[in-house]
PDB file of C-alpha atoms and ligand atoms in Angstrom:
ATOM      1  CA  LEU V  46      17.111  21.974 -22.124  1.00 53.00           C
ATOM      2  CA  ASN V  47      20.217  20.290 -20.550  1.00 61.00           C
ATOM      3  CA  THR V  48      21.111  18.863 -17.014  1.00 62.00           C
ATOM      4  CA  LYS V  49      23.060  21.943 -16.222  1.00 67.00           C
ATOM      5  CA  THR V  50      20.275  24.409 -17.097  1.00 64.00           C
ATOM      6  CA  LEU V  51      17.831  22.306 -15.098  1.00 60.00           C
ATOM      7  CA  LYS V  52      20.151  22.186 -12.083  1.00 60.00           C
ATOM      8  CA  ASN V  53      20.591  25.913 -12.192  1.00 63.00           C
ATOM      9  CA  ALA V  54      16.827  26.395 -12.368  1.00 59.00           C
ATOM     10  CA  VAL V  55      16.226  24.176  -9.357  1.00 55.00           C
ATOM     11  CA  LEU V  56      18.811  26.022  -7.424  1.00 54.00           C
ATOM     12  CA  LYS V  57      17.404  29.386  -8.236  1.00 56.00           C
ATOM     13  CA  SER V  58      13.902  28.290  -7.418  1.00 54.00           C
ATOM     14  CA  HIS V  59      14.761  27.735  -3.769  1.00 56.00           C
ATOM     15  CA  GLY V  60      15.141  23.945  -4.161  1.00 53.00           C
ATOM     16  CA  ARG V  61      11.727  23.471  -5.550  1.00 52.00           C
ATOM     17  CA  PRO V  62      11.708  21.285  -8.617  1.00 51.00           C
ATOM     18  CA  PRO V  63      10.952  23.096 -11.829  1.00 51.00           C
ATOM     19  CA  TRP V  64       7.653  21.064 -12.406  1.00 52.00           C
ATOM     20  CA  TYR V  65       6.384  22.705  -9.138  1.00 56.00           C
ATOM     21  CA  GLY V  66       4.831  26.010  -9.952  1.00 59.00           C
ATOM     22  CA  GLU V  67       5.332  29.187  -7.763  1.00 61.00           C
ATOM     23  CA  ASP V  68       1.941  28.263  -5.991  1.00 62.00           C
ATOM     24  CA  GLY V  69       3.788  25.188  -4.624  1.00 59.00           C
ATOM     25  CA  GLN V  70       1.513  22.937  -6.640  1.00 60.00           C
ATOM     26  CA  PRO V  71       2.805  20.306  -9.193  1.00 61.00           C
ATOM     27  CA  CYS V  72       2.247  21.642 -12.799  1.00 65.00           C
ATOM     28  CA  PHE V  73       1.019  18.151 -13.940  1.00 75.00           C
ATOM     29  CA  PRO V  74      -1.367  16.403 -11.620  1.00 86.00           C
ATOM     30  CA  ALA V  75      -2.303  12.787 -12.378  1.00 91.00           C
ATOM     31  CA  PHE V  76      -5.298  12.155 -14.596  1.00 93.00           C
ATOM     32  CA  VAL V  77      -8.057  10.447 -12.416  1.00 97.00           C
ATOM     33  CA  ILE V  78     -10.858   8.287 -13.675  1.00 98.00           C
ATOM     34  CA  GLY V  79     -13.786   7.186 -11.341  1.00 98.00           C
ATOM     35  CA  ILE V  80     -15.731   4.048 -12.445  1.00 98.00           C
ATOM     36  CA  ALA V  81     -18.982   3.208 -10.700  1.00 98.00           C
ATOM     37  CA  GLY V  82     -21.542   0.500 -11.439  1.00 98.00           C
ATOM     38  CA  GLY V  83     -23.384  -2.316  -9.565  1.00 98.00           C
ATOM     39  CA  SER V  84     -21.526  -5.056  -7.851  1.00 98.00           C
ATOM     40  CA  ALA V  85     -20.082  -7.450 -10.555  1.00 98.00           C
ATOM     41  CA  SER V  86     -21.154  -5.122 -13.372  1.00 98.00           C
ATOM     42  CA  GLY V  87     -17.620  -5.326 -14.639  1.00 98.00           C
ATOM     43  CA  LYS V  88     -15.930  -2.300 -13.070  1.00 98.00           C
ATOM     44  CA  THR V  89     -12.628  -3.949 -12.336  1.00 97.00           C
ATOM     45  CA  HIS V  90     -12.600  -5.584 -15.816  1.00 97.00           C
ATOM     46  CA  VAL V  91     -13.111  -2.069 -17.505  1.00 98.00           C
ATOM     47  CA  ALA V  92     -10.374  -0.644 -15.429  1.00 97.00           C
ATOM     48  CA  ARG V  93      -8.044  -3.420 -16.430  1.00 96.00           C
ATOM     49  CA  GLN V  94      -9.002  -3.268 -20.022  1.00 96.00           C
ATOM     50  CA  ILE V  95      -8.253   0.612 -20.003  1.00 96.00           C
ATOM     51  CA  VAL V  96      -4.849  -0.082 -18.495  1.00 94.00           C
ATOM     52  CA  ARG V  97      -4.211  -2.744 -21.227  1.00 93.00           C
ATOM     53  CA  SER V  98      -5.454  -0.455 -23.897  1.00 92.00           C
ATOM     54  CA  LEU V  99      -3.177   2.390 -22.701  1.00 89.00           C
ATOM     55  CA  GLY V 100      -0.259   0.164 -23.099  1.00 85.00           C
ATOM     56  CA  SER V 101       2.941   2.205 -23.043  1.00 73.00           C
ATOM     57  CA  ILE V 102       1.789   4.960 -20.652  1.00 69.00           C
ATOM     58  CA  PRO V 103       3.858   4.397 -17.432  1.00 67.00           C
ATOM     59  CA  THR V 104       2.551   4.019 -13.899  1.00 83.00           C
ATOM     60  CA  VAL V 105      -1.199   3.440 -14.012  1.00 90.00           C
ATOM     61  CA  ILE V 106      -2.724   2.714 -10.533  1.00 92.00           C
ATOM     62  CA  ILE V 107      -6.148   0.975 -10.075  1.00 94.00           C
ATOM     63  CA  LEU V 108      -7.438   2.120  -6.731  1.00 96.00           C
ATOM     64  CA  SER V 109     -10.399   0.016  -5.340  1.00 96.00           C
ATOM     65  CA  GLN V 110     -13.180   1.458  -3.078  1.00 97.00           C
ATOM     66  CA  ASP V 111     -12.967  -1.911  -1.251  1.00 95.00           C
ATOM     67  CA  SER V 112      -9.851  -0.638   0.383  1.00 96.00           C
ATOM     68  CA  PHE V 113     -11.800   1.995   2.134  1.00 97.00           C
ATOM     69  CA  TYR V 114     -14.346  -0.090   4.080  1.00 97.00           C
ATOM     70  CA  LYS V 115     -14.307   1.162   7.618  1.00 95.00           C
ATOM     71  CA  LYS V 116     -12.725  -0.967  10.335  1.00 94.00           C
ATOM     72  CA  HIS V 117     -15.371  -3.195  11.799  1.00 94.00           C
ATOM     73  CA  SER V 118     -16.023  -4.125  15.420  1.00 95.00           C
ATOM     74  CA  PRO V 119     -16.190  -7.756  16.495  1.00 95.00           C
ATOM     75  CA  GLU V 120     -19.972  -7.545  16.481  1.00 96.00           C
ATOM     76  CA  GLU V 121     -20.105  -6.214  13.040  1.00 96.00           C
ATOM     77  CA  ILE V 122     -17.876  -9.027  11.820  1.00 96.00           C
ATOM     78  CA  ALA V 123     -20.087 -11.542  13.451  1.00 96.00           C
ATOM     79  CA  LEU V 124     -23.133  -9.945  11.602  1.00 96.00           C
ATOM     80  CA  ALA V 125     -21.047  -9.946   8.283  1.00 95.00           C
ATOM     81  CA  PHE V 126     -20.495 -13.650   8.560  1.00 94.00           C
ATOM     82  CA  ALA V 127     -24.208 -14.181   9.075  1.00 94.00           C
ATOM     83  CA  SER V 128     -24.927 -12.041   5.907  1.00 92.00           C
ATOM     84  CA  ARG V 129     -26.587  -9.399   8.168  1.00 95.00           C
ATOM     85  CA  PHE V 130     -24.170  -6.575   7.779  1.00 96.00           C
ATOM     86  CA  ASP V 131     -25.003  -3.693   5.212  1.00 97.00           C
ATOM     87  CA  PHE V 132     -21.801  -3.216   3.184  1.00 97.00           C
ATOM     88  CA  ASP V 133     -23.836  -1.505   0.408  1.00 97.00           C
ATOM     89  CA  HIS V 134     -24.723   1.706   2.221  1.00 97.00           C
ATOM     90  CA  PRO V 135     -22.546   4.675   1.653  1.00 96.00           C
ATOM     91  CA  ASP V 136     -21.786   4.871   5.311  1.00 95.00           C
ATOM     92  CA  ALA V 137     -19.924   1.565   5.246  1.00 96.00           C
ATOM     93  CA  ILE V 138     -17.113   3.318   3.381  1.00 96.00           C
ATOM     94  CA  ASP V 139     -14.571   5.819   4.779  1.00 96.00           C
ATOM     95  CA  MET V 140     -15.239   8.471   2.059  1.00 96.00           C
ATOM     96  CA  GLN V 141     -13.061  10.978   3.724  1.00 96.00           C
ATOM     97  CA  LEU V 142     -10.039   8.747   3.823  1.00 97.00           C
ATOM     98  CA  PHE V 143     -10.846   7.709   0.364  1.00 97.00           C
ATOM     99  CA  ALA V 144     -10.930  11.353  -0.966  1.00 97.00           C
ATOM    100  CA  SER V 145      -7.807  12.287   1.110  1.00 96.00           C
ATOM    101  CA  CYS V 146      -5.628   9.366  -0.305  1.00 96.00           C
ATOM    102  CA  LEU V 147      -6.868  10.108  -3.925  1.00 96.00           C
ATOM    103  CA  SER V 148      -6.215  13.764  -3.522  1.00 95.00           C
ATOM    104  CA  ASP V 149      -2.622  13.029  -2.327  1.00 94.00           C
ATOM    105  CA  LEU V 150      -2.086  10.687  -5.333  1.00 93.00           C
ATOM    106  CA  LYS V 151      -3.529  13.167  -7.731  1.00 94.00           C
ATOM    107  CA  ALA V 152      -1.184  15.858  -6.407  1.00 91.00           C
ATOM    108  CA  LEU V 153       1.803  13.377  -6.770  1.00 87.00           C
ATOM    109  CA  ARG V 154       2.213  13.014  -3.049  1.00 88.00           C
ATOM    110  CA  GLN V 155       2.965   9.733  -1.406  1.00 90.00           C
ATOM    111  CA  THR V 156       0.074   7.941   0.443  1.00 93.00           C
ATOM    112  CA  ASN V 157      -0.746   4.852   2.337  1.00 95.00           C
ATOM    113  CA  ILE V 158      -3.716   2.810   1.206  1.00 96.00           C
ATOM    114  CA  PRO V 159      -5.492   0.485   3.613  1.00 96.00           C
ATOM    115  CA  VAL V 160      -5.820  -3.195   2.707  1.00 96.00           C
ATOM    116  CA  TYR V 161      -9.181  -4.980   2.991  1.00 95.00           C
ATOM    117  CA  SER V 162      -9.946  -8.688   3.349  1.00 95.00           C
ATOM    118  CA  PHE V 163     -13.166 -10.033   1.908  1.00 93.00           C
ATOM    119  CA  GLU V 164     -12.575 -13.446   3.548  1.00 91.00           C
ATOM    120  CA  GLN V 165     -12.038 -11.792   7.118  1.00 93.00           C
ATOM    121  CA  HIS V 166     -14.621  -8.859   6.543  1.00 94.00           C
ATOM    122  CA  GLN V 167     -12.063  -6.607   7.932  1.00 94.00           C
ATOM    123  CA  ARG V 168      -9.460  -3.943   7.191  1.00 94.00           C
ATOM    124  CA  LEU V 169      -6.035  -5.483   7.847  1.00 95.00           C
ATOM    125  CA  ASP V 170      -3.074  -3.884   9.707  1.00 92.00           C
ATOM    126  CA  GLU V 171      -0.889  -3.523   6.832  1.00 95.00           C
ATOM    127  CA  THR V 172      -1.097  -0.658   4.215  1.00 95.00           C
ATOM    128  CA  LYS V 173       0.150  -0.261   0.762  1.00 95.00           C
ATOM    129  CA  TYR V 174       2.535   2.543   0.086  1.00 93.00           C
ATOM    130  CA  LEU V 175       1.694   4.394  -3.236  1.00 90.00           C
ATOM    131  CA  TYR V 176       3.424   7.248  -5.119  1.00 82.00           C
ATOM    132  CA  GLY V 177       3.737   8.935  -8.393  1.00 78.00           C
ATOM    133  CA  ALA V 178       1.110   7.625 -10.943  1.00 87.00           C
ATOM    134  CA  THR V 179       0.397   9.294 -14.276  1.00 88.00           C
ATOM    135  CA  ILE V 180      -3.018   7.955 -14.305  1.00 93.00           C
ATOM    136  CA  ILE V 181      -5.224   6.675 -11.299  1.00 96.00           C
ATOM    137  CA  ILE V 182      -8.363   4.683 -11.996  1.00 97.00           C
ATOM    138  CA  THR V 183     -10.615   4.320  -8.948  1.00 98.00           C
ATOM    139  CA  GLU V 184     -13.393   1.782  -9.017  1.00 98.00           C
ATOM    140  CA  GLY V 185     -16.375   0.950  -6.598  1.00 98.00           C
ATOM    141  CA  ILE V 186     -20.036   0.710  -6.350  1.00 98.00           C
ATOM    142  CA  MET V 187     -20.029   4.243  -4.648  1.00 97.00           C
ATOM    143  CA  ALA V 188     -17.250   5.761  -6.669  1.00 98.00           C
ATOM    144  CA  LEU V 189     -19.656   8.462  -8.073  1.00 98.00           C
ATOM    145  CA  GLN V 190     -21.571   8.988  -4.807  1.00 96.00           C
ATOM    146  CA  ASP V 191     -19.414  11.489  -2.843  1.00 96.00           C
ATOM    147  CA  PRO V 192     -19.229  15.102  -4.099  1.00 97.00           C
ATOM    148  CA  ALA V 193     -15.530  15.360  -2.738  1.00 96.00           C
ATOM    149  CA  LEU V 194     -14.603  12.359  -4.809  1.00 97.00           C
ATOM    150  CA  ARG V 195     -16.359  13.511  -7.895  1.00 98.00           C
ATOM    151  CA  GLU V 196     -14.336  16.705  -7.725  1.00 97.00           C
ATOM    152  CA  LEU V 197     -11.239  14.825  -8.245  1.00 97.00           C
ATOM    153  CA  TYR V 198     -12.182  13.040 -11.319  1.00 98.00           C
ATOM    154  CA  ASP V 199     -11.176  13.968 -14.796  1.00 97.00           C
ATOM    155  CA  LEU V 200     -13.398  11.429 -16.311  1.00 98.00           C
ATOM    156  CA  LYS V 201     -16.558   9.684 -14.789  1.00 98.00           C
ATOM    157  CA  ILE V 202     -17.570   6.313 -16.046  1.00 98.00           C
ATOM    158  CA  PHE V 203     -20.779   4.114 -15.132  1.00 98.00           C
ATOM    159  CA  VAL V 204     -20.749   0.433 -16.022  1.00 98.00           C
ATOM    160  CA  GLN V 205     -24.186  -0.711 -16.831  1.00 98.00           C
ATOM    161  CA  ALA V 206     -25.246  -4.455 -16.815  1.00 98.00           C
ATOM    162  CA  ASP V 207     -28.497  -6.183 -16.447  1.00 97.00           C
ATOM    163  CA  SER V 208     -29.215  -7.210 -12.808  1.00 97.00           C
ATOM    164  CA  ASP V 209     -29.497 -10.882 -13.638  1.00 97.00           C
ATOM    165  CA  VAL V 210     -26.117 -10.707 -15.185  1.00 97.00           C
ATOM    166  CA  MET V 211     -24.705  -8.949 -12.166  1.00 98.00           C
ATOM    167  CA  LEU V 212     -26.247 -11.417  -9.799  1.00 98.00           C
ATOM    168  CA  ALA V 213     -25.052 -14.514 -11.702  1.00 98.00           C
ATOM    169  CA  ARG V 214     -21.550 -13.081 -11.902  1.00 98.00           C
ATOM    170  CA  ARG V 215     -21.476 -12.140  -8.241  1.00 98.00           C
ATOM    171  CA  ILE V 216     -22.603 -15.743  -7.241  1.00 98.00           C
ATOM    172  CA  LEU V 217     -19.870 -17.430  -9.166  1.00 98.00           C
ATOM    173  CA  ARG V 218     -17.228 -14.724  -8.094  1.00 96.00           C
ATOM    174  CA  ASP V 219     -18.194 -14.702  -4.318  1.00 95.00           C
ATOM    175  CA  VAL V 220     -18.191 -18.555  -4.083  1.00 96.00           C
ATOM    176  CA  LYS V 221     -14.878 -18.819  -5.953  1.00 95.00           C
ATOM    177  CA  GLU V 222     -12.931 -15.832  -4.761  1.00 93.00           C
ATOM    178  CA  ARG V 223     -14.616 -14.536  -1.469  1.00 91.00           C
ATOM    179  CA  GLY V 224     -15.305 -17.751   0.303  1.00 91.00           C
ATOM    180  CA  ARG V 225     -19.152 -17.469   0.466  1.00 93.00           C
ATOM    181  CA  SER V 226     -22.121 -19.809   0.310  1.00 95.00           C
ATOM    182  CA  VAL V 227     -24.902 -19.431  -2.333  1.00 97.00           C
ATOM    183  CA  GLU V 228     -27.538 -19.017   0.426  1.00 96.00           C
ATOM    184  CA  GLY V 229     -25.534 -16.278   2.168  1.00 95.00           C
ATOM    185  CA  ILE V 230     -24.918 -14.448  -1.247  1.00 97.00           C
ATOM    186  CA  LEU V 231     -28.611 -14.483  -2.001  1.00 97.00           C
ATOM    187  CA  GLU V 232     -29.711 -13.380   1.393  1.00 96.00           C
ATOM    188  CA  GLN V 233     -27.225 -10.408   1.422  1.00 97.00           C
ATOM    189  CA  TYR V 234     -28.266  -9.628  -2.175  1.00 98.00           C
ATOM    190  CA  LEU V 235     -32.019  -9.357  -1.352  1.00 97.00           C
ATOM    191  CA  ARG V 236     -31.578  -7.552   1.905  1.00 97.00           C
ATOM    192  CA  TYR V 237     -28.844  -5.057   1.068  1.00 98.00           C
ATOM    193  CA  VAL V 238     -27.252  -5.235  -2.391  1.00 98.00           C
ATOM    194  CA  LYS V 239     -30.339  -4.746  -4.601  1.00 98.00           C
ATOM    195  CA  PRO V 240     -31.928  -1.959  -2.399  1.00 98.00           C
ATOM    196  CA  ALA V 241     -28.641  -0.204  -2.428  1.00 98.00           C
ATOM    197  CA  PHE V 242     -28.312  -0.457  -6.133  1.00 98.00           C
ATOM    198  CA  ASP V 243     -31.824   0.984  -6.623  1.00 98.00           C
ATOM    199  CA  ASN V 244     -31.385   3.788  -3.960  1.00 97.00           C
ATOM    200  CA  PHE V 245     -27.703   4.736  -4.391  1.00 98.00           C
ATOM    201  CA  VAL V 246     -25.612   3.143  -7.087  1.00 98.00           C
ATOM    202  CA  GLY V 247     -27.965   3.227 -10.022  1.00 98.00           C
ATOM    203  CA  PRO V 248     -28.879   6.912  -9.547  1.00 98.00           C
ATOM    204  CA  SER V 249     -25.279   7.891  -9.422  1.00 98.00           C
ATOM    205  CA  SER V 250     -25.017   7.082 -13.092  1.00 98.00           C
ATOM    206  CA  ARG V 251     -26.431  10.602 -13.689  1.00 98.00           C
ATOM    207  CA  TYR V 252     -22.954  11.987 -12.779  1.00 98.00           C
ATOM    208  CA  ALA V 253     -21.154   9.881 -15.320  1.00 98.00           C
ATOM    209  CA  ASP V 254     -19.683  11.296 -18.485  1.00 98.00           C
ATOM    210  CA  ILE V 255     -20.005   8.061 -20.134  1.00 97.00           C
ATOM    211  CA  ILE V 256     -21.993   4.875 -19.745  1.00 98.00           C
ATOM    212  CA  VAL V 257     -20.221   1.734 -20.681  1.00 98.00           C
ATOM    213  CA  PRO V 258     -21.938  -1.566 -21.157  1.00 97.00           C
ATOM    214  CA  GLY V 259     -20.800  -4.320 -18.834  1.00 96.00           C
ATOM    215  CA  LYS V 260     -20.061  -6.771 -21.560  1.00 94.00           C
ATOM    216  CA  ASP V 261     -18.962  -6.579 -25.157  1.00 94.00           C
ATOM    217  CA  ASN V 262     -17.284  -3.164 -24.443  1.00 96.00           C
ATOM    218  CA  SER V 263     -14.159  -3.213 -26.468  1.00 96.00           C
ATOM    219  CA  VAL V 264     -15.295  -0.226 -28.614  1.00 97.00           C
ATOM    220  CA  ALA V 265     -16.153   1.778 -25.536  1.00 97.00           C
ATOM    221  CA  ILE V 266     -12.750   0.998 -23.938  1.00 97.00           C
ATOM    222  CA  GLU V 267     -11.062   2.053 -27.206  1.00 96.00           C
ATOM    223  CA  LEU V 268     -12.859   5.494 -27.258  1.00 97.00           C
ATOM    224  CA  ILE V 269     -12.073   6.067 -23.492  1.00 97.00           C
ATOM    225  CA  SER V 270      -8.268   5.281 -24.086  1.00 95.00           C
ATOM    226  CA  THR V 271      -8.122   7.593 -26.949  1.00 94.00           C
ATOM    227  CA  HIS V 272      -9.715  10.442 -24.889  1.00 95.00           C
ATOM    228  CA  ILE V 273      -7.318   9.853 -22.099  1.00 93.00           C
ATOM    229  CA  ARG V 274      -4.346   9.851 -24.477  1.00 90.00           C
ATOM    230  CA  ARG V 275      -5.517  13.134 -25.847  1.00 91.00           C
ATOM    231  CA  GLN V 276      -5.995  14.674 -22.506  1.00 90.00           C
ATOM    232  CA  LEU V 277      -2.446  13.584 -21.496  1.00 86.00           C
ATOM    233  CA  GLU V 278      -0.886  15.089 -24.640  1.00 86.00           C
ATOM    234  CA  LYS V 279      -2.740  18.305 -23.952  1.00 87.00           C
ATOM    235  CA  ARG V 280      -1.410  18.298 -20.327  1.00 82.00           C
ATOM    236  CA  ALA V 281       2.126  17.638 -21.462  1.00 80.00           C
ATOM    237  CA  ARG V 282       1.957  20.531 -23.844  1.00 84.00           C
ATOM    238  CA  GLN V 283       0.730  22.904 -21.152  1.00 80.00           C
ATOM    239  CA  PHE V 284       3.540  21.542 -18.738  1.00 77.00           C
ATOM    240  CA  ARG V 285       6.198  22.050 -21.281  1.00 78.00           C
ATOM    241  CA  ARG V 286       4.922  25.630 -21.913  1.00 80.00           C
ATOM    242  CA  LYS V 287       4.780  26.309 -18.166  1.00 75.00           C
ATOM    243  CA  MET V 288       8.283  24.752 -17.576  1.00 73.00           C
ATOM    244  CA  ALA V 289       9.765  26.858 -20.291  1.00 79.00           C
ATOM    245  CA  GLY V 290       8.314  30.055 -18.527  1.00 77.00           C
ATOM    246  CA  THR V 291       9.615  28.850 -15.185  1.00 71.00           C
ATOM    247  CA  LEU V 292      13.099  28.241 -16.582  1.00 72.00           C
ATOM    248  CA  SER V 293      13.427  31.515 -18.369  1.00 77.00           C
ATOM    249  CA  ARG V 294      12.265  33.492 -15.214  1.00 76.00           C
ATOM    250  CA  SER V 295      14.583  31.563 -12.909  1.00 70.00           C
ATOM    251  CA  LEU V 296      17.643  32.009 -15.284  1.00 71.00           C
ATOM    252  CA  SER V 297      17.054  35.838 -15.677  1.00 75.00           C
ATOM    253  CA  ARG V 298      17.020  36.219 -11.870  1.00 68.00           C
TER     254      ARG V 298
HETATM  255  P1  ADP I 368     -16.955  -5.509 -10.457  1.00 61.09           P
HETATM  256  O1  ADP I 368     -15.501  -4.913 -10.315  1.00 61.09           O
HETATM  257  O2  ADP I 368     -17.924  -4.523 -11.010  1.00 61.09           O
HETATM  258  O3  ADP I 368     -17.490  -6.118  -9.101  1.00 61.09           O
HETATM  259  P2  ADP I 368     -15.731  -7.526 -12.153  1.00 61.09           P
HETATM  260  O4  ADP I 368     -14.979  -6.720 -13.146  1.00 61.09           O
HETATM  261  O5  ADP I 368     -14.943  -8.055 -11.015  1.00 61.09           O
HETATM  262  O6  ADP I 368     -17.012  -6.737 -11.540  1.00 61.09           O
HETATM  263  O7  ADP I 368     -16.584  -8.679 -12.893  1.00 61.09           O
HETATM  264  C1  ADP I 368     -17.138  -9.636 -12.182  1.00 61.09           C
HETATM  265  C2  ADP I 368     -17.196 -10.992 -13.043  1.00 61.09           C
HETATM  266  O8  ADP I 368     -17.693 -10.695 -14.247  1.00 61.09           O
HETATM  267  C3  ADP I 368     -15.735 -11.420 -13.237  1.00 61.09           C
HETATM  268  O9  ADP I 368     -15.718 -12.705 -12.982  1.00 61.09           O
HETATM  269  C4  ADP I 368     -15.478 -11.013 -14.712  1.00 61.09           C
HETATM  270  O10 ADP I 368     -14.562 -11.980 -15.258  1.00 61.09           O
HETATM  271  C5  ADP I 368     -16.902 -11.072 -15.261  1.00 61.09           C
HETATM  272  N1  ADP I 368     -16.890  -9.929 -16.404  1.00 61.09           N
HETATM  273  C6  ADP I 368     -16.670  -8.671 -16.147  1.00 61.09           C
HETATM  274  N2  ADP I 368     -16.718  -7.985 -17.403  1.00 61.09           N
HETATM  275  C7  ADP I 368     -17.047  -8.902 -18.248  1.00 61.09           C
HETATM  276  C8  ADP I 368     -17.183  -8.879 -19.680  1.00 61.09           C
HETATM  277  N3  ADP I 368     -17.084  -7.703 -20.326  1.00 61.09           N
HETATM  278  N4  ADP I 368     -17.396  -9.876 -20.314  1.00 61.09           N
HETATM  279  C9  ADP I 368     -17.390 -11.171 -19.734  1.00 61.09           C
HETATM  280  N5  ADP I 368     -17.313 -11.282 -18.419  1.00 61.09           N
HETATM  281  C10 ADP I 368     -17.031 -10.154 -17.605  1.00 61.09           C
HETATM  282  O1  C5P I 369     -16.466  -5.852  -6.206  1.00 61.09           O
HETATM  283  P1  C5P I 369     -17.686  -5.343  -6.007  1.00 61.09           P
HETATM  284  O2  C5P I 369     -18.002  -4.023  -6.486  1.00 61.09           O
HETATM  285  O3  C5P I 369     -18.717  -6.441  -6.169  1.00 61.09           O
HETATM  286  O4  C5P I 369     -17.569  -5.004  -4.280  1.00 61.09           O
HETATM  287  C1  C5P I 369     -18.628  -4.400  -3.581  1.00 61.09           C
HETATM  288  C2  C5P I 369     -19.659  -5.586  -3.047  1.00 61.09           C
HETATM  289  O5  C5P I 369     -18.763  -6.203  -1.964  1.00 61.09           O
HETATM  290  C3  C5P I 369     -20.780  -4.852  -2.197  1.00 61.09           C
HETATM  291  O6  C5P I 369     -21.876  -5.059  -2.993  1.00 61.09           O
HETATM  292  C4  C5P I 369     -20.797  -5.542  -0.877  1.00 61.09           C
HETATM  293  O7  C5P I 369     -22.002  -6.208  -0.687  1.00 61.09           O
HETATM  294  C5  C5P I 369     -19.703  -6.645  -0.969  1.00 61.09           C
HETATM  295  N1  C5P I 369     -18.872  -6.810   0.230  1.00 61.09           N
HETATM  296  C6  C5P I 369     -19.120  -8.127   0.937  1.00 61.09           C
HETATM  297  N2  C5P I 369     -18.405  -8.319   1.987  1.00 61.09           N
HETATM  298  C7  C5P I 369     -17.590  -7.486   2.520  1.00 61.09           C
HETATM  299  C8  C5P I 369     -17.414  -6.189   1.908  1.00 61.09           C
HETATM  300  C9  C5P I 369     -18.131  -5.952   0.782  1.00 61.09           C
HETATM  301  O8  C5P I 369     -19.828  -9.015   0.462  1.00 61.09           O
HETATM  302  N3  C5P I 369     -16.806  -7.764   3.626  1.00 61.09           N
END
């Protein structure tokens, strides 16, 4: 396979790159992983460890569900600052936008991801332009909640941690990183976070392919990375086979 052969194949396939099939879809979609679990269970940590463990694989994107909180009205923002807004109900997330951005990225299409501020309790005006990842890792408390999202995942993970561990971590993190008071964190936790975990987040673990502990999880991370590498190798083999077929059809026309 040389550059000239490739150029010929592109010309003969009406300008369509050879890695796009005749159905107009890319032959090699991104590998998508969904990570759910309670707040501060360690989802982001697991996502970052997977990226680290994959090492040499290029372009891995971590997509947080937090980016998809709906735009809030001034009244809702006032409630949020008084710890009286429910950010833990599935309705707080724009699942449709989440699924559509993820679906674009999976199909190697460009997309714009909203940017969310925990300090301002608001989606910002700027967006983040993303394109062309080999692996996409999405993480969020409701990542396994929505059927349309679940459809897009090649691997579904649930991070399991004790509720006291999650609460202790959340207090430390929200004070340090999200500008919150301990009183506010506890009020929000008892009113919204814990009931939502019991009603929505915890039960969604039944959709997971694998349950990962929220601490001491290096063995689980290694197993997951090995699985991802194998799946990518399998896809690359299928891609090469499909591309060889496309090329020989184009050249014989
Ligand atoms: P989540 O994304 O689920 O909200 P994070 O991954 O941000 O949770 O973790 C919350 C806090 O717990 C962070 O301060 C992180 O450093 C800590 N943490 C997460 N996973 C571990 C772990 N395996 N061992 C020790 N601390 C952890
Ligand atoms: O990172 P983590 O999974 O903990 O993020 C989800 C949590 O963020 C939810 O439990 C929700 O209560 C909290 N949240 C918040 N303030 C916002 C938006 C979400 O405290 N403005």
